[in-house]
Coordinates of C-alpha atoms in Angstrom, one line a residue:
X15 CA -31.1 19.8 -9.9
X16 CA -29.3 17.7 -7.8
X17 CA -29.6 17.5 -3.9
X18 CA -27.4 18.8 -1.5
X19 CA -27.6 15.4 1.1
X20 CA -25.8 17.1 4.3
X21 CA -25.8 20.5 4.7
X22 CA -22.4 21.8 5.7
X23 CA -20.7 25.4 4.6
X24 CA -17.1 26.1 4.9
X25 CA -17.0 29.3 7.8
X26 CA -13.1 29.4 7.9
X27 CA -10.0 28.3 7.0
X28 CA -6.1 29.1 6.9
X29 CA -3.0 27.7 5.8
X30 CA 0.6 27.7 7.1
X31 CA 3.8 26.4 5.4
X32 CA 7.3 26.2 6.7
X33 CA 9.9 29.3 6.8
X34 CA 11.9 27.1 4.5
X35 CA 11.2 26.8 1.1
X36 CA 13.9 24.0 -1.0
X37 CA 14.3 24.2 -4.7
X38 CA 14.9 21.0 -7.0
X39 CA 15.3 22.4 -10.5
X40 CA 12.4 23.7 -11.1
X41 CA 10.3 22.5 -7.9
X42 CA 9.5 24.3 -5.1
X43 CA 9.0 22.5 -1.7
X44 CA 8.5 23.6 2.1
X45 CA 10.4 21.9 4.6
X46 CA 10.4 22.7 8.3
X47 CA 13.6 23.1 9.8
X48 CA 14.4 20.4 12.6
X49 CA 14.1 22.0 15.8
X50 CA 12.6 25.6 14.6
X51 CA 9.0 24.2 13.3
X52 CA 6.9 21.1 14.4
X53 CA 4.2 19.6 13.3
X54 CA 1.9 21.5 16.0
X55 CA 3.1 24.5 15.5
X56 CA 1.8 24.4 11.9
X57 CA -1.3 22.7 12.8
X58 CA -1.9 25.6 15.4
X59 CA -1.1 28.5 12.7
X60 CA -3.4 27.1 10.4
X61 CA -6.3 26.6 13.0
X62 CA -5.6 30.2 14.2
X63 CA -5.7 31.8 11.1
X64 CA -8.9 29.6 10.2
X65 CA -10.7 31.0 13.4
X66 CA -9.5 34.6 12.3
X67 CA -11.4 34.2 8.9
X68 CA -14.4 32.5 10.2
X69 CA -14.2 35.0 13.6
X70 CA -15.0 32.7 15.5
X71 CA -13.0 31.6 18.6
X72 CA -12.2 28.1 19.7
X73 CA -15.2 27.7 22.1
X74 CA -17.3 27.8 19.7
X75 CA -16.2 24.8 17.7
X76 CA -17.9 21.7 19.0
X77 CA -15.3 19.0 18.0
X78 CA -11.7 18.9 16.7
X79 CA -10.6 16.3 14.3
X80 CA -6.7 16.0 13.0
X81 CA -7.0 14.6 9.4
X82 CA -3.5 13.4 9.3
X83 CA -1.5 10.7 7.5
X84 CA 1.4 10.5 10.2
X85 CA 1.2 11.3 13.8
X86 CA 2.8 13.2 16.1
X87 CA 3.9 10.1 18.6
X88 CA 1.4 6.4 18.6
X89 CA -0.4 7.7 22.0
X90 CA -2.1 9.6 22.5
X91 CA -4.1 10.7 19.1
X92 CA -2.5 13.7 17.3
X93 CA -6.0 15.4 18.2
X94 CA -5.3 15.5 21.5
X95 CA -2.3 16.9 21.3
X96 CA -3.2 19.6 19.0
X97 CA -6.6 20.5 21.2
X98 CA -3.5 21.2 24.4
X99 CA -2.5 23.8 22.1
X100 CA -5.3 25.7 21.0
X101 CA -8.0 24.5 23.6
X102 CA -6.2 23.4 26.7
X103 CA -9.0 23.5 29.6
X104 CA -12.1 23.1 27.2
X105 CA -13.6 19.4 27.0
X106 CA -14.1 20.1 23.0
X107 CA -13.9 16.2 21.9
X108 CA -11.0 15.4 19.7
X109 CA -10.1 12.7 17.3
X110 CA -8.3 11.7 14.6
X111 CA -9.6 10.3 10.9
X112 CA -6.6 8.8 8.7
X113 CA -6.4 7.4 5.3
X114 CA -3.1 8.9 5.0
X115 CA -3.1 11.4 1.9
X116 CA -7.1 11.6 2.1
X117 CA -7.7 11.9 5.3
X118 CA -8.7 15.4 4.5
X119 CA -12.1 13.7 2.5
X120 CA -12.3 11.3 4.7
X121 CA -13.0 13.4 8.0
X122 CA -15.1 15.6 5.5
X123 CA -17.5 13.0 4.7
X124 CA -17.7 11.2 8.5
X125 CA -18.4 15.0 9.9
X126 CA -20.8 15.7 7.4
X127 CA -23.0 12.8 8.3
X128 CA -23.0 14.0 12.3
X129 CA -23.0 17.5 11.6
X130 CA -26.2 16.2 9.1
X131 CA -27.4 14.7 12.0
X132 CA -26.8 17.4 14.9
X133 CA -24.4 15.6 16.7
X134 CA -22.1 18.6 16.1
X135 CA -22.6 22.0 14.6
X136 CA -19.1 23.1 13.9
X137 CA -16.3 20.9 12.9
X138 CA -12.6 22.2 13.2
X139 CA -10.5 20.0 10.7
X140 CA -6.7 20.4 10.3
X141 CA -4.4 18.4 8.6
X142 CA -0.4 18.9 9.3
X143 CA 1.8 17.3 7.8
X144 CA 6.0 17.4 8.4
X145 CA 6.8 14.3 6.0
X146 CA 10.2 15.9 5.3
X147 CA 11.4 14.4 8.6
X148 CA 11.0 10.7 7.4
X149 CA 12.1 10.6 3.8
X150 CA 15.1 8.4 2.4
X151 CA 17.4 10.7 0.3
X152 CA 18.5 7.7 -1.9
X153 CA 15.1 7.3 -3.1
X154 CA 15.4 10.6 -5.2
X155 CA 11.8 10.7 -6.4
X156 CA 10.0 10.9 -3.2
X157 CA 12.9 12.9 -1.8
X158 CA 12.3 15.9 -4.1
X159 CA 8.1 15.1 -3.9
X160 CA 7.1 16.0 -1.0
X161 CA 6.3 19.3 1.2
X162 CA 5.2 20.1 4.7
X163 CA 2.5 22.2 6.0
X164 CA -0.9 22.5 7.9
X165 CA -4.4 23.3 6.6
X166 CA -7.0 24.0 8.5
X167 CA -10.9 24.3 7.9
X168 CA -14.4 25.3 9.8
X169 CA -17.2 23.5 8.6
X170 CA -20.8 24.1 10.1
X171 CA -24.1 23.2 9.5
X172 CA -26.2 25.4 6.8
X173 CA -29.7 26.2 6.2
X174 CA -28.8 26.5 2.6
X175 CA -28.6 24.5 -0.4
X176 CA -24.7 23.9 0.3
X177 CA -22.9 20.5 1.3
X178 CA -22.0 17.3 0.4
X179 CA -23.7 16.1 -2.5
X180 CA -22.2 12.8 -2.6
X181 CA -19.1 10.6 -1.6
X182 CA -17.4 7.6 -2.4
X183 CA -14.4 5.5 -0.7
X184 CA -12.8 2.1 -2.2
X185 CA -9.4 0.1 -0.4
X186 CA -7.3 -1.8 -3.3
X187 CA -5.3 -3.6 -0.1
X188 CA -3.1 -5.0 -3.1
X189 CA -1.4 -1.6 -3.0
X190 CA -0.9 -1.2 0.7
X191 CA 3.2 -1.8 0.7
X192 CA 3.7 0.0 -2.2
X193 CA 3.4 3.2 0.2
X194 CA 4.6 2.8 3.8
X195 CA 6.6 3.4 6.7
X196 CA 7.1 0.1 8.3
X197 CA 9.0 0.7 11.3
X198 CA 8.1 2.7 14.6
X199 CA 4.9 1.0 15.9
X200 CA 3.9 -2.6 16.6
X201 CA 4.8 -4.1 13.1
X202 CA 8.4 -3.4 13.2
X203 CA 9.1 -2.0 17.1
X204 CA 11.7 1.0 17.6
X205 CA 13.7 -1.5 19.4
X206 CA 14.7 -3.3 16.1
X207 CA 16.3 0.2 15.1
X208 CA 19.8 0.1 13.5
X209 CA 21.7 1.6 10.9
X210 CA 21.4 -1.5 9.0
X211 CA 17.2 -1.3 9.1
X212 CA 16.7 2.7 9.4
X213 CA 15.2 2.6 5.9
X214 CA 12.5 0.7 7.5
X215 CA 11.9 3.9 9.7
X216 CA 11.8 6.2 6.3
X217 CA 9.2 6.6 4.1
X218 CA 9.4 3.9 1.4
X219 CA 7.2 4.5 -2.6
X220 CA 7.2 2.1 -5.5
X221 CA 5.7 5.0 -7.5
X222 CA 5.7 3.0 -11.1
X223 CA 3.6 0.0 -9.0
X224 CA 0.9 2.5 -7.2
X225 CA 0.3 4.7 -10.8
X226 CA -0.5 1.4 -12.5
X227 CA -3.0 0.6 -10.3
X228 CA -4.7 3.7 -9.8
X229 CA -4.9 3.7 -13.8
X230 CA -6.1 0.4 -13.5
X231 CA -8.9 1.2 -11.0
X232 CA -9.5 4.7 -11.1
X233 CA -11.8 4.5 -14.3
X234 CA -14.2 2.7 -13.4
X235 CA -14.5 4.2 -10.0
X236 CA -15.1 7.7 -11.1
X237 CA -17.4 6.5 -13.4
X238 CA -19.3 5.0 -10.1
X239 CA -19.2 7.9 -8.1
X240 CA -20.6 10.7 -11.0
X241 CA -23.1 8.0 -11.1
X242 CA -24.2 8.2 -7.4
X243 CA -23.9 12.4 -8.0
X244 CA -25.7 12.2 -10.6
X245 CA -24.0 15.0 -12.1
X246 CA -21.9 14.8 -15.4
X247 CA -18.5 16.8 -15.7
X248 CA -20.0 20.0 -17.6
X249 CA -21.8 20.1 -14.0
X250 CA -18.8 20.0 -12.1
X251 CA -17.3 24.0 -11.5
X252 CA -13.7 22.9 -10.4
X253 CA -11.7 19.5 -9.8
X254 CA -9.0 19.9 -6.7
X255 CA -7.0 16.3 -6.7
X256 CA -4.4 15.1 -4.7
X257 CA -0.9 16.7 -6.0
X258 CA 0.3 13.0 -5.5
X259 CA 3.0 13.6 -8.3
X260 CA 4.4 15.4 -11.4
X261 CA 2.2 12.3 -12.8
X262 CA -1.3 13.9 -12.0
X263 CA -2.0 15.5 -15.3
X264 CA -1.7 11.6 -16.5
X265 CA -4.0 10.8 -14.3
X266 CA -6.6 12.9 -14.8
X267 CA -6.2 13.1 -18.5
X268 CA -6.9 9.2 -18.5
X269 CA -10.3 10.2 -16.3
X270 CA -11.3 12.4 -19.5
X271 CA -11.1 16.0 -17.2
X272 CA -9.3 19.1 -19.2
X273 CA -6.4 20.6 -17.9
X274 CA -8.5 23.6 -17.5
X275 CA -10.4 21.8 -15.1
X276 CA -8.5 21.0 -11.9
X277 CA -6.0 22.3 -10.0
X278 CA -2.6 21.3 -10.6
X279 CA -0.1 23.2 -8.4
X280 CA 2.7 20.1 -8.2
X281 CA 5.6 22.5 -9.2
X282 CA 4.9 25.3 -7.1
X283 CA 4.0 23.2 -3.8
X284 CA 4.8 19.4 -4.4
X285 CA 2.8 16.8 -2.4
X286 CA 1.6 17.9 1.0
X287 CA 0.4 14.5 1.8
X288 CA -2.9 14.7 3.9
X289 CA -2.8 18.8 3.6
X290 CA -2.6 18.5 -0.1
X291 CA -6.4 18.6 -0.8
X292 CA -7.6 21.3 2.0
X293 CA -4.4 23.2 1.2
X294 CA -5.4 23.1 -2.6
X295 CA -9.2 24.2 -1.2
X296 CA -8.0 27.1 0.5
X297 CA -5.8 27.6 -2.8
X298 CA -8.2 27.8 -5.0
X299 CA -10.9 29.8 -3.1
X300 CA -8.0 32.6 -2.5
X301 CA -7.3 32.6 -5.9
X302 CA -10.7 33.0 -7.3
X303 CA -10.9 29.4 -9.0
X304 CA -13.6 28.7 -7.2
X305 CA -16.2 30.5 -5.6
X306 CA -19.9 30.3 -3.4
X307 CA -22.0 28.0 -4.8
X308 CA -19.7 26.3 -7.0
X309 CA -19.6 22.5 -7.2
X310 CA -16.1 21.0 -6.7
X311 CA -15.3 17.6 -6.4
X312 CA -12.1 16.9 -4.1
X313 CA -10.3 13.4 -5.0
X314 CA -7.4 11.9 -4.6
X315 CA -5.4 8.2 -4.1
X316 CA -3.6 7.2 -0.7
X317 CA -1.5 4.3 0.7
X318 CA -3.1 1.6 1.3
X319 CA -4.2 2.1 -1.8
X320 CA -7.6 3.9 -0.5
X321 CA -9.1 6.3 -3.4
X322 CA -11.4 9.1 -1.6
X323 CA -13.7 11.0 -4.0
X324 CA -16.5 13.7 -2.1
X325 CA -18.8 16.5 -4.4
X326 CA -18.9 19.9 -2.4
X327 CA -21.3 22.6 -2.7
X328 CA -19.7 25.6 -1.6

């Protein structure tokens, strides 16, 4: 049977999209409305509603960690800004963990080690996202991809045989300008804003560049990391990707895993960016696609290229 390595189980989680939901053909998409939702106001619905279902209140989470792809502003950490909202007056440490769309996995995993390690106990992760706010309408296939929204999960330490199994992280840095925002920080300063460089301030995808390469190296990297679970794909319960485009049933049919077999929920929702994969966690659990003591394997590509793959134990 194989071995639970840190022993984490989920105690809550909630979920919050905008008011505003935008149709394109047959795609649905959430978009806050400038100046009605921000990007902590979702982040604090979701956390709310994720201490609701675990009943638990924020004191008794022992560190918050935003699992974001952008930030609120460069200083301080979008942590820190979130904990004012929903722990103002505690000293609950906060931080941030970004690979941009797999963050989410990426906080997962570094918890899990120091909640392993009882460093921490219970570990409030959210991911918010408001990506609307920096797309370029002339590029017409992000502009009708993406969707805002938080996500929000409790993860604590279990006596059980639940947790991470195994995970695996690989950065193709060939792939890091084919998805980017260069302006706004200390590559491209706000100062150099104009209306001649704004599209250096939006969000900028070479979508046919960054599916090659994930074809190219995707293979051989999930054939790595079911190696190092040591489980084989009749073993695996569920599969919840990144929903990084109407692309993903390419994807995964290329990885040899049957439509049946993950969660593909790009129509309906579109790509949430970093809340994609705790959104589509939450998703499938209130749904009844997945269930305690399932295994489920959360994956997904980001920019940079980064490629975050993590087994779960629920």
């Amino acid at each position: 049977m194989t071995e639970v390595k840190r022993h984490v189980e989920i105690a809550g989680y909630g979920v919050c999209l905008p008011k505003q939901a935008v149709q394109f053909k047959n795609q649905t998409r959430y978009r806050v409305v400038e100046d009605e939702e921000t990007q902590l106001d979702l982040a604090e619905v979701a956390i709310q509603r994720a201490l609701e279902n675990a009943n638990l209140k924020i004191e008794d989470i022992d560190c918050l960690v935003s699992a974001s792809a952008v930030g609120v502003q460069p200083i301080p950490c979008t942590a820190a800004l979130i904990h004012e909202r929903v722990a103002k007056g505690l000293a609950i440490p906060a931080m941030d963990i970004n690979t941009t769309c797999t963050s989410f996995i990426s906080a997962l995993s570094t918890m899990s080690y120091l909640i392993e390690a009882g460093e921490y106990h219970r570990v409030l992760i959210v991911s918010s996202e408001v990506g609307s706010l920096g797309l370029n309408p002339k590029q017409k296939e992000s502009f009708e991809l993406f969707s805002d929204g938080a996500a929000a999960f409790i993860f604590q330490a279990s006596s059980q045989d639940k947790g991470v199994i195994a995970s695996l992280q690989h950065t193709w840095s060939e792939g890091a300008h084919d998805t980017e925002i260069r302006g706004g920080l200390t590559s491209y300063h706000p100062k150099k804003y104009s209306e001649k460089t704004k599209t250096d301030f939006m969000f900028d995808m070479k979508g046919k560049k960054i599916l090659l390469l994930s074809a190219h190296k995707l293979p051989d990297m999930f054939q790595e990391f079911q190696e190092k679970t040591h489980l084989a794909l009749t073993d695996v319960d569920y599969i919840i990707p990144h929903q990084a485009s109407r692309a993903l049933s390419l994807v995964m049919d290329k990885l040899g895993i049957a439509e049946d077999q993950y969660l593909n929920i790009v129509t309906d929702y579109g790509n949430m960016v970093s809340v994609s994969v705790p959104f589509g966690l939450a998703y499938s659990l209130d749904h009844g696609l997945v269930k305690e003591g399932d295994v489920v394997y959360l994956l997904g590509t980001a920019a940079g290229m980064t490629v975050n793959m993590l087994a779960l134990k629920l």
